[in-house]
Amino acid sequence: MAKMTFEELDRVREEQRERTAKTSWIRIGTSTCGVAAGAEAVVRAVSDEVRRRDLPVEVQRVGCLGLCYAEPLMEVNVAGAPRTLYGEVGVETALRIVEEHVVNGRPVAGLAMPGVESLGVPDVPSNGTKQVRIVLRNCGMLDPTKIEDAIGRDAYQGLKRALSELGPEGVIAEMKASGLRGRGGAGYPTWLKWKFLREAPGTEKYMICNADEGDPGAYMDRGVLEGDPHAVIEGMLIACFATGCSTGYFYIRAEYPLAIDRIEGALRQARRMGLLGKNIMGTDFCCDLEVRLGAGAFVCGEETALMHSIEGRRGTPRPRPPFPAQHGLWGKPTNINNVETFANIGPIMARGGAWFGGYGTETSRGTKVFAVTGKVRHSGLVEIPMGTTLREVVVDICGGVAGNHRIKAVQTGGPSGGVIPAPLLDTPISYETLQALGSIMGSGGMIVMDETDSMIDIALFYTGFCVEESCGKCAPCRLGGKQMHLLLEKIRSGKASWSDIGTMRRLCTTMQKASLCGLGQTAPNPVLSTLRYFEDEYRAVIVGAPA
Amino acid sequence: MADAVMVPDISRTVQKWRSKPGSLIMALHEIQNRYGYVPRNVSLQLAQLMNVPLARIYEVITFYNYFRLEPPGKHNLSVCMGTACYLKGAPALLDTLKNELHVEEGETTPDGEFHLESVRCVGCCGLAPVVVANGETLAKVGVNAIGGLLARCRNEQKED
Ligand SMILES: Cc1cc2nc3c(=O)[nH]c(=O)nc-3n(C[C@H](O)[C@H](O)[C@H](O)COP(=O)(O)O)c2cc1C
Ligand code: FES
């Protein structure tokens, strides 16, 4: 292999593009969700059939397109027939599609899905979809175990521009122009965090990718890690370059074995190609990235706890300040960003901050990925420009609730967020609007509930989660959470009096004000938001509640 | 398992991780991948070879839900109790498994065949509810699929 340089990167890209343009292919989604739905058997059957009949078509294993409800997904593109996406493909259907579409050149109309044009994929003409895919640009479009595939779809072009043209200051300026804010929950401007790290004294600095994805019921980060690992690696490298780090860590939760595999494989390939390690693309920039694993503790998603965990200790948080940029991993200046934040960086560098900032609202720019799950018809991953309304996501894109039920509420922000009742679904999504409603943007979990779901139950579920996951270091979270859980159980069992609601509200305030980290500070949100919008449900089970 | 058999294995793990700072957790992951849990005698060895107090190792093991101090069952069933699965009926799945196997969450059947536990989201929420059986993620699991699942596990062991 030739030594990696700026020219070589472009040469590989051109070569790969030409190859892709000439190749007929069958793509089968083999991310965690695809595999769970039986994709491996489909891949085996289709590959055998293609080999047996010696068909001029390549069988590719790709990431998740986000239409999880219709897994296993299979997309076919052969000369002379329109590119077609098929859903819920079992072995038998797959063989029928090979026969009719690949051999006879006639797509099987009855089995086709609405098609990729409704997904907002960058290189496919859009038919007025509400989706825009920046983060998910390559998920389902390439084989994540092949770095050439990624390069053919512009991976490392952002890094190239950063190294060849922008320089560290230029990168940060471009980030500022993009308006990108952290996608891990808090929404802090990314460029500012990078600037702090760049200006921090010392030469030993660290970059961390937070891939702990702790919100139960959400899997945006898994989708990207599994489907397009080079997008995250490129973002990390650009961040390291801009801030002066030569070492970075991926902190990935152990519950994601496939994501770990994909990132480790992608790192090996990038290293072999000269996109990682010493003198990247022939420049002075040297940087290596490694993987560290979580071990099943939600609190380790909190940045100070996460750093303790990488240091090989118990993952307990500590008070901030000092912030990681001053005192981080092993006491050295450090920056932590979320997976999705990093996945945005490559395109921002390649296409410019202004391009990115053109999407979204004044204060919340760009797009956001949501994992829409629960009682929704078309559950899956959705990427929309900020400012899209909740209703557009849940009803227009995801088909509303299944069965004859009606939407009761949508929950965002996981254990730190709150419920948003159906009448408020026309709210445009942004950091500010969701917060004003008593929820948060969070990392992108969006759980749809119908009128059969009890809001007291939901509050109990999340409180129970926080009780189990509290690290126990500070009393407000450890004891307050437990008391809140007991009170909720008392309420659900119909034994509570109205004064218990007052007690619960006081507990909430105490936890919000006095807890050490975000876990305890935000744990009351599910309780407060259900009280705010569904007080009737509480009244119904409390004897003697005032009218 | 005799101690003598374990020594070469874990010394390789230790060699790989000792020079890297803060890698106790990575070493523990390797050990658990190999044995299915972290046996006490292995922890003792690890303490010696990595030159850390045994208490430090146990402090870490007991903080993280993922690490186990007891051997797992021959078949490991984890019911996802994340939000999406919870809403789609995971509690009923867990109850059914508890009744069928006569164990509580986190327990192993007396014959060592089945270990039951719950997990917080395996990222397959779009196909909830989800059960992970011996590392394989099963999608959209209904209560009436549990009998078949257990039977499949039991048959497997007859075959081998
Ligand atoms: C209890 C708790 C759990 C968290 N879990 C995650 C997580 O799983 N993933 C994540 O990216 N951020 C998580 N965060 C937020 C991180 O502390 C941090 O703000 C984030 O990783 C910064 O990245 P960003 O600026 O790109 O959003 C969590 C915070 C708290 C308080
Ligand atoms: S909630 Fe069960 S897989 Fe995510």
XYZ file of C-alpha atoms and ligand atoms in Angstrom:
742
model
C 0.000 0.000 0.000
C 1.255 3.459 -0.842
C 2.064 5.768 2.037
C -0.983 7.765 3.100
C -0.833 11.376 1.963
C -3.478 13.921 1.022
C -3.146 12.838 -2.609
C -3.283 9.151 -1.756
C -6.499 9.691 0.231
C -8.125 11.291 -2.807
C -6.798 8.542 -5.070
C -8.327 5.833 -2.865
C -11.561 7.796 -2.818
C -11.737 8.045 -6.599
C -10.820 4.415 -7.051
C -13.495 3.349 -4.594
C -16.112 5.596 -6.195
C -15.457 4.173 -9.624
C -15.650 0.683 -8.211
C -18.936 1.411 -6.454
C -20.462 2.966 -9.557
C -19.680 -0.178 -11.526
C -20.752 -2.692 -8.906
C -24.136 -4.301 -8.572
C -24.843 -4.980 -4.935
C -27.165 -6.455 -2.362
C -26.855 -4.788 1.037
C -28.083 -6.474 4.174
C -28.179 -4.642 7.505
C -26.193 -6.578 10.098
C -26.102 -4.252 13.058
C -27.311 -5.508 16.432
C -30.960 -4.956 15.497
C -30.620 -6.622 12.096
C -28.843 -9.607 13.593
C -31.476 -9.909 16.315
C -34.132 -10.032 13.620
C -32.324 -12.819 11.773
C -30.087 -11.018 9.246
C -27.197 -13.487 9.540
C -29.290 -16.318 8.124
C -30.349 -14.032 5.264
C -26.736 -13.112 4.506
C -25.760 -16.800 4.428
C -28.649 -17.809 2.194
C -28.177 -14.914 -0.228
C -24.401 -15.369 -0.422
C -24.807 -19.089 -1.113
C -27.353 -18.406 -3.799
C -25.228 -15.732 -5.456
C -22.235 -18.079 -5.465
C -24.251 -21.062 -6.677
C -25.679 -19.164 -9.620
C -22.517 -17.180 -10.144
C -24.400 -13.860 -10.204
C -22.421 -10.669 -10.909
C -23.491 -9.016 -7.680
C -21.692 -8.254 -4.436
C -23.323 -9.139 -1.117
C -22.450 -6.406 1.386
C -22.964 -6.392 5.143
C -23.900 -2.864 6.130
C -24.932 -0.924 9.230
C -28.373 0.171 10.351
C -30.478 2.420 8.109
C -32.556 3.247 11.146
C -35.740 1.459 10.095
C -35.377 -0.983 12.955
C -39.036 -1.993 12.989
C -38.604 -3.500 9.502
C -35.399 -5.473 10.092
C -33.946 -7.457 8.477
C -33.476 -4.909 5.717
C -32.105 -5.750 2.304
C -31.412 -3.232 -0.432
C -30.788 -4.228 -4.030
C -29.077 -2.224 -6.749
C -28.451 -3.982 -10.056
C -28.003 -2.521 -13.510
C -31.240 -2.081 -15.396
C -33.602 -2.034 -12.419
C -34.444 0.694 -9.892
C -32.616 0.550 -6.567
C -35.061 -0.969 -4.075
C -35.189 -1.382 -0.329
C -36.962 -4.413 1.114
C -38.090 -4.812 4.719
C -38.823 -7.751 7.001
C -36.850 -10.009 4.712
C -36.695 -13.642 5.798
C -34.634 -16.302 4.050
C -37.452 -17.283 1.714
C -38.320 -13.728 0.693
C -34.647 -12.977 0.217
C -34.273 -15.855 -2.230
C -37.378 -14.721 -4.072
C -35.926 -11.218 -4.358
C -32.676 -12.651 -5.736
C -34.644 -14.595 -8.323
C -36.966 -11.815 -9.423
C -34.971 -8.654 -8.893
C -31.355 -9.727 -9.381
C -31.806 -12.449 -11.996
C -34.895 -11.208 -13.856
C -34.365 -7.514 -13.235
C -37.868 -6.910 -11.854
C -38.127 -5.419 -8.362
C -40.687 -7.210 -6.200
C -43.184 -4.410 -5.792
C -45.189 -5.997 -3.007
C -42.162 -6.342 -0.749
C -40.543 -2.962 -1.319
C -40.246 -0.443 1.495
C -41.073 3.244 0.942
C -37.470 3.521 -0.255
C -34.307 5.296 0.653
C -35.422 8.534 -0.930
C -37.578 9.197 2.113
C -34.599 8.886 4.453
C -32.816 12.070 3.508
C -29.628 10.249 2.564
C -27.201 12.824 1.133
C -26.580 11.303 -2.290
C -30.094 10.134 -3.070
C -32.643 12.625 -4.435
C -35.016 13.473 -1.626
C -38.776 13.385 -1.997
C -39.559 16.021 0.548
C -38.656 14.005 3.607
C -38.264 15.759 6.916
C -35.035 13.927 7.610
C -31.534 15.236 6.986
C -28.702 12.807 7.538
C -25.401 14.264 8.603
C -24.536 11.989 11.531
C -26.128 8.931 9.938
C -24.804 9.810 6.473
C -23.162 6.447 5.951
C -25.120 4.115 8.206
C -26.515 1.349 6.038
C -24.625 2.670 3.014
C -21.274 0.983 3.542
C -19.545 -2.020 5.012
C -18.241 -0.703 8.340
C -15.398 -3.239 8.343
C -13.894 -1.763 5.166
C -12.053 1.513 5.466
C -11.986 1.918 1.656
C -15.788 2.001 1.634
C -15.732 4.845 4.141
C -13.026 6.736 2.249
C -15.096 6.385 -0.908
C -17.873 8.170 0.944
C -15.646 11.067 2.028
C -14.298 9.783 5.337
C -11.147 11.653 6.425
C -11.774 14.511 3.965
C -12.567 16.731 6.945
C -9.316 15.677 8.609
C -7.490 16.392 5.376
C -8.839 19.933 5.240
C -8.058 20.460 8.924
C -4.447 19.348 8.457
C -3.768 20.855 5.054
C -5.653 24.103 5.201
C -7.259 25.100 8.489
C -4.716 24.466 11.232
C -5.848 24.143 14.880
C -7.141 27.709 15.187
C -8.963 27.413 11.885
C -10.644 24.215 13.045
C -11.908 25.913 16.182
C -13.132 28.895 14.148
C -15.016 26.536 11.855
C -16.530 24.813 14.899
C -17.625 28.168 16.264
C -19.251 29.054 12.956
C -21.108 25.724 12.937
C -22.736 26.417 16.305
C -22.487 22.711 17.179
C -23.447 21.991 20.793
C -22.765 18.766 22.662
C -25.097 15.917 21.799
C -24.542 14.009 25.047
C -27.186 15.958 26.909
C -25.960 19.237 28.342
C -25.586 21.033 25.014
C -22.437 22.980 25.799
C -20.851 24.671 22.726
C -18.245 22.252 21.436
C -15.871 24.885 20.061
C -15.608 26.517 23.464
C -14.673 23.263 25.190
C -12.011 22.717 22.560
C -10.705 26.255 22.975
C -10.381 25.763 26.747
C -8.416 22.566 26.200
C -6.215 24.129 23.546
C -5.390 27.018 25.880
C -4.813 24.789 28.917
C -1.155 24.688 29.941
C 0.983 21.596 29.442
C 1.681 19.226 26.603
C 0.068 16.079 27.975
C -3.649 16.340 27.186
C -6.366 13.806 26.550
C -9.417 13.470 24.352
C -12.255 11.146 25.312
C -15.209 9.908 23.312
C -18.150 9.210 25.571
C -19.716 6.059 24.160
C -21.304 4.950 27.403
C -24.826 5.600 26.063
C -26.442 5.056 29.418
C -30.006 6.181 28.719
C -31.938 2.895 28.682
C -34.138 2.827 25.614
C -31.810 4.803 23.386
C -29.220 3.635 20.856
C -28.236 6.500 18.562
C -24.574 6.122 19.444
C -24.635 2.367 18.921
C -26.062 2.957 15.444
C -23.146 5.200 14.500
C -20.406 3.159 16.194
C -21.584 -0.004 14.463
C -22.582 1.492 11.132
C -19.908 4.115 10.508
C -17.011 3.820 12.968
C -14.678 5.951 10.840
C -17.006 8.940 11.240
C -16.369 8.907 14.982
C -12.642 8.224 14.623
C -12.277 11.128 12.185
C -14.091 13.456 14.585
C -11.794 12.379 17.416
C -8.679 12.951 15.297
C -9.778 16.453 14.276
C -10.522 17.262 17.910
C -7.108 15.955 18.982
C -5.423 18.019 16.278
C -7.252 21.203 17.236
C -6.598 20.859 20.958
C -3.105 19.378 20.962
C -3.821 15.833 22.176
C -1.759 12.887 21.055
C -3.829 10.283 22.889
C -7.541 9.673 22.924
C -9.838 7.074 24.410
C -13.121 5.588 23.355
C -15.052 4.729 26.492
C -17.590 2.179 25.250
C -20.165 0.375 27.328
C -19.538 -3.350 27.636
C -23.151 -4.077 26.655
C -22.267 -3.138 23.068
C -19.971 -5.971 21.925
C -20.509 -5.331 18.216
C -19.806 -1.610 18.549
C -16.578 -2.407 20.418
C -15.583 -4.821 17.673
C -16.294 -2.333 14.914
C -14.341 0.486 16.540
C -11.376 -1.782 17.326
C -11.359 -3.083 13.758
C -11.659 0.409 12.307
C -8.797 1.663 14.489
C -6.570 -1.186 13.279
C -7.349 -0.354 9.647
C -6.823 3.368 10.134
C -3.495 2.663 11.821
C -2.394 0.374 9.000
C -3.327 3.008 6.429
C -1.427 5.803 8.121
C -4.525 7.664 9.273
C -3.696 7.013 12.898
C -0.374 6.882 14.733
C 2.775 8.728 13.784
C 2.847 11.505 11.167
C -0.724 11.174 10.007
C -1.055 11.693 6.239
C 2.588 12.711 6.144
C 2.171 15.691 8.500
C 3.665 16.374 11.949
C 0.393 15.371 13.571
C 0.804 12.203 15.672
C -2.125 10.713 17.494
C -3.279 7.344 18.713
C -6.680 6.253 19.943
C -7.514 3.331 22.208
C -10.609 1.614 23.527
C -11.553 1.359 27.191
C -14.644 -0.470 28.329
C -17.392 0.441 30.732
C -18.746 -2.208 33.017
C -22.413 -1.565 33.521
C -22.649 1.619 35.567
C -24.939 4.402 34.333
C -23.158 7.023 36.388
C -19.962 6.389 34.380
C -21.539 8.374 31.535
C -21.025 11.445 33.720
C -17.703 12.889 32.682
C -15.834 12.959 35.992
C -17.011 9.432 36.862
C -16.033 8.290 33.380
C -12.500 9.540 33.856
C -12.229 7.740 37.189
C -13.343 4.598 35.419
C -10.695 4.945 32.687
C -8.156 5.347 35.485
C -9.222 1.889 36.645
C -11.143 3.049 39.702
C -14.713 3.054 40.925
C -16.778 5.357 38.739
C -17.827 7.932 41.289
C -18.238 11.545 40.189
C -16.515 14.484 41.838
C -17.602 18.097 42.111
C -16.828 20.475 39.229
C -14.968 22.852 39.027
C -12.253 21.997 38.340
C -13.558 21.118 34.889
C -11.877 18.412 32.821
C -10.128 21.030 30.684
C -8.266 22.083 33.831
C -8.010 18.810 35.704
C -9.054 15.723 33.831
C -7.742 12.254 33.155
C -4.756 11.560 35.452
C -4.981 15.186 36.477
C -4.182 16.376 32.938
C -6.287 18.723 30.792
C -8.959 16.650 29.047
C -11.963 17.070 26.814
C -14.957 14.760 26.599
C -17.506 14.717 23.822
C -20.301 12.406 22.896
C -20.218 9.975 19.938
C -22.784 11.948 17.948
C -20.935 15.209 18.565
C -17.806 13.665 17.058
C -19.693 12.172 14.112
C -20.689 15.709 13.039
C -17.128 17.028 12.887
C -15.870 15.493 9.617
C -18.624 17.049 7.466
C -18.325 20.373 9.319
C -14.635 20.535 8.411
C -15.152 19.326 4.853
C -18.168 21.494 4.048
C -17.718 24.372 6.441
C -19.335 25.532 9.667
C -21.713 27.835 7.818
C -23.155 24.913 5.869
C -23.877 23.031 9.102
C -25.231 26.108 10.830
C -27.701 26.489 7.983
C -29.697 23.655 9.501
C -31.657 23.993 12.705
C -32.725 26.974 14.769
C -30.925 30.110 15.884
C -29.632 28.573 19.122
C -29.770 24.868 18.311
C -28.008 24.302 15.045
C -27.624 21.267 12.843
C -29.482 18.007 13.157
C -30.210 15.618 16.008
C -30.566 11.867 15.956
C -33.399 10.362 17.974
C -34.119 6.760 18.844
C -37.883 6.681 18.653
C -39.178 3.653 20.542
C -41.968 2.482 22.811
C -45.548 2.377 21.544
C -44.737 3.759 18.142
C -45.518 2.072 14.846
C -42.175 2.615 13.086
C -39.567 2.541 15.787
C -36.031 3.320 14.759
C -33.389 5.991 14.353
C -34.417 9.324 12.905
C -32.237 12.343 12.126
C -33.984 15.672 11.750
C -32.924 19.314 11.656
C -33.425 21.003 15.012
C -36.681 22.919 14.983
C -38.661 19.990 13.599
C -41.658 19.417 15.854
C -42.123 16.408 18.106
C -45.282 15.584 16.207
C -43.475 15.531 12.875
C -41.021 13.018 14.316
C -43.463 10.775 16.115
C -46.433 10.947 13.773
C -45.212 11.972 10.304
C -41.927 10.094 10.242
C -42.630 7.239 12.646
C -46.299 6.652 11.925
C -47.765 7.457 15.342
C -48.768 4.823 17.884
C -49.622 1.311 16.902
C -53.045 -0.273 17.253
C -56.164 1.710 18.048
C -54.497 3.719 20.731
C -53.767 7.389 21.035
C -50.517 9.077 21.977
C -50.501 10.094 25.576
C -46.999 11.478 25.969
C -43.471 11.436 24.636
C -40.554 11.067 26.990
C -37.201 12.639 26.122
C -33.932 12.737 28.025
C -34.235 9.326 29.676
C -33.848 9.194 33.467
C -32.823 12.870 33.453
C -35.709 14.034 31.326
C -39.438 14.332 31.484
C -42.698 13.511 29.774
C -44.254 15.870 27.259
C -48.018 15.433 26.913
C -49.720 14.956 23.544
C -51.230 18.476 23.316
C -47.716 19.957 23.347
C -46.328 17.840 20.523
C -46.289 20.761 18.106
C -43.336 22.141 19.998
C -40.255 22.522 17.778
C -37.315 20.524 19.106
C -34.436 22.541 20.542
C -32.403 22.549 23.753
C -34.384 25.514 25.054
C -37.917 24.474 24.147
C -37.635 21.013 25.663
C -36.178 22.439 28.837
C -39.000 24.959 29.076
C -41.423 22.035 29.025
C -39.702 20.431 32.021
C -37.811 17.845 29.993
C -34.419 17.985 28.294
C -32.981 17.225 24.894
C -30.869 14.514 26.463
C -28.879 12.266 24.239
C -31.762 11.418 21.914
C -34.021 8.856 23.508
C -37.648 9.494 22.543
C -40.105 7.097 24.066
C -43.683 7.155 22.935
C -46.431 6.264 25.397
C -50.092 5.599 24.749
C -53.128 5.994 26.982
C -52.647 2.515 28.468
C -49.382 3.617 30.092
C -49.607 4.874 33.661
C -47.578 7.978 34.361
C -47.069 7.024 38.008
C -45.596 3.782 36.732
C -43.232 5.680 34.455
C -42.132 7.932 37.303
C -41.555 4.823 39.431
C -39.590 3.142 36.653
C -37.163 6.042 36.274
C -36.839 6.656 39.996
C -36.109 2.963 40.491
C -33.435 3.243 37.841
C -31.790 6.172 39.577
C -31.901 4.439 42.959
C -30.115 1.423 41.508
C -27.604 3.484 39.590
C -26.835 6.071 42.268
C -23.188 5.612 43.168
C -24.005 6.365 46.792
C -21.388 9.040 47.267
C -23.701 11.930 48.136
C -26.651 11.746 50.543
C -29.251 13.755 48.587
C -29.113 11.294 45.706
C -28.588 8.114 47.748
C -31.237 8.792 50.398
C -33.487 11.229 48.568
C -33.904 8.922 45.607
C -34.814 6.021 47.868
C -37.380 8.074 49.800
C -38.883 9.342 46.589
C -39.203 5.793 45.331
C -40.909 4.703 48.559
C -43.332 7.611 48.371
C -44.219 6.786 44.775
C -44.876 3.182 45.717
C -47.090 4.353 48.541
C -48.978 6.569 46.103
C -49.416 3.809 43.576
C -50.763 1.447 46.209
C -53.446 3.996 47.126
C -52.188 4.513 50.679
C -50.863 8.025 50.304
C -52.361 11.258 51.530
C -52.166 14.566 49.700
C -49.449 15.820 52.028
C -47.148 13.125 50.629
C -47.174 15.027 47.333
C -45.820 18.075 49.180
C -43.136 15.946 50.790
C -42.206 14.551 47.418
C -41.917 18.006 45.891
C -39.633 19.110 48.723
C -37.472 16.042 48.209
C -37.245 16.878 44.525
C -36.040 20.398 45.247
C -33.444 19.136 47.700
C -32.096 16.587 45.261
C -31.944 19.140 42.459
C -30.063 21.646 44.586
C -27.819 19.470 46.718
C -26.805 16.439 44.651
C -23.209 16.133 43.617
C -23.674 15.274 39.957
C -26.200 15.373 37.163
C -27.627 11.993 38.080
C -29.131 13.172 41.368
C -29.760 16.718 40.166
C -31.947 15.540 37.302
C -33.464 12.403 38.850
C -36.551 14.366 39.996
C -37.414 15.417 36.419
C -39.544 12.376 35.557
C -41.479 12.829 38.822
C -41.941 16.575 38.464
C -42.988 16.401 34.828
C -45.576 13.691 35.440
C -46.916 15.766 38.336
C -46.983 18.848 36.144
C -48.914 17.337 33.253
C -50.709 14.370 34.758
C -51.612 15.488 38.266
C -55.035 13.954 37.678
C -53.519 10.502 37.723
C -51.987 11.196 41.109
C -55.256 12.660 42.420
C -57.145 9.609 41.273
C -55.198 7.323 43.585
C -54.896 9.626 46.582
C -57.802 9.616 48.972
C -58.780 13.055 50.101
C -56.906 14.924 47.387
C -58.185 18.526 47.238
C -60.555 19.127 44.344
C -10.005 -25.634 37.710
C -6.478 -25.935 39.058
C -4.470 -22.828 39.744
C -1.621 -24.176 37.650
C -3.772 -24.052 34.539
C -4.692 -20.434 35.101
C -1.235 -19.014 35.559
C -0.146 -18.811 31.914
C -3.464 -17.329 30.852
C -3.595 -14.489 33.250
C 0.074 -13.683 33.017
C -0.536 -12.932 29.355
C -3.405 -10.621 30.311
C -1.232 -8.963 32.914
C 1.636 -8.498 30.510
C -0.656 -6.825 28.033
C -2.157 -4.397 30.497
C 0.398 -3.824 33.247
C 2.356 -1.200 31.363
C -0.751 0.807 30.507
C -2.053 3.090 33.214
C -5.407 2.416 34.756
C -6.100 -0.806 32.958
C -7.349 -2.904 35.867
C -10.862 -2.825 34.428
C -9.635 -4.014 31.030
C -7.756 -6.873 32.689
C -10.899 -7.832 34.594
C -12.895 -7.831 31.356
C -10.411 -10.267 29.817
C -10.591 -12.503 32.845
C -14.368 -12.508 32.902
C -14.486 -13.219 29.157
C -12.317 -16.249 29.772
C -13.934 -17.718 32.881
C -17.410 -16.239 32.754
C -16.751 -14.592 36.120
C -13.840 -13.344 38.163
C -12.732 -16.259 40.359
C -11.246 -15.335 43.698
C -7.960 -17.162 43.132
C -7.531 -15.300 39.865
C -8.096 -12.006 41.674
C -5.409 -13.033 44.152
C -2.982 -13.704 41.339
C -3.920 -10.518 39.578
C -3.241 -8.576 42.768
C 0.244 -10.080 43.009
C 1.159 -9.746 39.366
C -0.190 -6.222 38.904
C 1.091 -5.214 42.305
C -2.179 -3.795 43.588
C -3.917 -4.641 46.877
C -6.648 -7.270 46.635
C -9.043 -4.776 48.215
C -8.550 -2.408 45.270
C -9.554 -5.175 42.901
C -12.659 -6.060 44.901
C -13.543 -2.405 45.282
C -13.702 -2.177 41.514
C -15.416 -5.521 40.884
C -18.198 -4.775 43.328
C -18.831 -1.268 41.988
C -19.531 -2.384 38.440
C -22.662 -4.424 37.728
C -21.004 -6.156 34.830
C -18.463 -8.134 36.857
C -19.477 -11.360 38.507
C -18.016 -13.107 41.504
C -20.022 -16.305 40.989
C -19.785 -18.659 38.040
C -22.590 -18.111 35.551
C -25.028 -20.829 34.578
C -24.582 -23.018 31.565
C -27.284 -20.955 29.864
C -27.465 -17.267 30.606
C -30.679 -15.397 30.073
C -30.836 -11.633 30.431
C -34.123 -9.840 30.124
C -33.759 -6.236 29.020
C -35.512 -3.943 31.484
C -34.660 -0.715 29.691
C -37.449 1.779 29.136
C -38.503 0.596 25.673
C -38.580 -3.057 26.708
C -40.281 -2.200 29.997
C -43.135 -0.499 28.148
C -43.451 -3.397 25.724
C -43.893 -6.075 28.349
C -40.458 -7.009 29.673
C -41.699 -7.298 33.291
C -44.033 -10.116 32.233
C -41.149 -11.895 30.510
C -39.041 -11.650 33.621
C -41.883 -12.939 35.800
C -42.480 -15.862 33.464
C -38.819 -16.828 33.543
C -38.712 -16.542 37.337
C -41.710 -18.857 37.613
C -40.444 -21.347 35.072
C -36.951 -21.554 36.501
C -37.862 -21.001 40.182
C -35.122 -18.429 40.626
C -34.980 -14.718 41.332
C -33.097 -12.152 39.279
C -29.367 -12.669 39.617
C -29.706 -16.312 40.652
C -28.662 -19.584 39.057
C -30.783 -22.726 39.133
C -29.484 -25.294 41.667
C -28.369 -27.597 38.840
C -26.283 -24.754 37.394
C -28.125 -24.902 34.081
C -29.756 -21.468 33.920
C -28.719 -18.072 35.187
C -31.334 -15.323 35.083
C -30.680 -11.627 35.213
C -31.945 -8.316 33.919
C -29.963 -5.758 31.947
C -30.471 -2.076 31.233
C -30.811 -1.800 27.484
C -28.723 -3.631 24.940
C -29.440 -1.006 22.297
C -31.992 -3.034 20.389
C -34.892 -0.952 21.651
C -36.524 -0.721 18.222
C -37.340 -4.421 18.461
C -38.460 -4.495 22.095
C -38.900 -6.531 24.188
C -35.488 -8.135 24.016
C -33.935 -11.136 25.730
C -30.247 -11.974 25.438
C -29.779 -15.746 25.519
C -26.164 -16.919 25.724
C -24.971 -13.761 24.049
C -27.518 -13.884 21.258
C -30.000 -11.013 21.139
C -33.565 -12.151 20.548
C -36.047 -9.569 19.270
C -39.759 -9.052 19.962
C -39.945 -11.872 22.479
C -43.479 -12.747 23.572
C -44.369 -14.476 26.839
C -45.456 -17.525 24.876
C -42.005 -17.814 23.267
C -40.357 -18.465 26.634
C -41.281 -22.157 26.767
C -39.691 -22.761 23.371
C -36.588 -20.816 24.307
C -36.021 -22.878 27.448
C -36.691 -26.113 25.564
C -34.136 -25.136 22.910
C -31.509 -24.479 25.580
C -32.241 -27.828 27.246
C -32.072 -29.742 23.964
C -28.823 -28.129 22.988
C -27.176 -29.563 26.022
C -28.481 -33.053 25.263
C -26.894 -32.891 21.844
C -23.444 -32.016 23.067
C -25.617 10.626 35.153
C -25.089 11.105 33.843
C -24.991 10.224 32.772
C -24.497 10.645 31.539
N -24.420 9.744 30.529
C -23.914 10.138 29.330
C -23.799 9.206 28.261
O -24.165 8.037 28.388
N -23.291 9.643 27.083
C -22.871 10.937 26.905
O -22.381 11.274 25.842
N -22.982 11.837 27.902
C -23.490 11.470 29.100
N -23.564 12.393 30.117
C -23.068 13.767 29.865
C -21.552 13.848 30.077
O -21.286 14.113 31.446
C -20.928 14.971 29.261
O -21.626 16.133 29.486
C -20.931 14.697 27.777
O -20.335 13.474 27.473
C -20.198 15.804 27.069
O -20.203 15.590 25.673
P -20.936 16.624 24.696
O -20.466 18.004 25.059
O -20.456 16.219 23.352
O -22.382 16.453 24.896
C -24.088 11.990 31.362
C -24.214 12.882 32.427
C -24.714 12.466 33.636
C -24.828 13.454 34.739
S -34.701 -0.835 26.188
Fe -34.414 -2.928 25.800
S -32.924 -2.921 24.237
Fe -33.078 -0.821 24.762
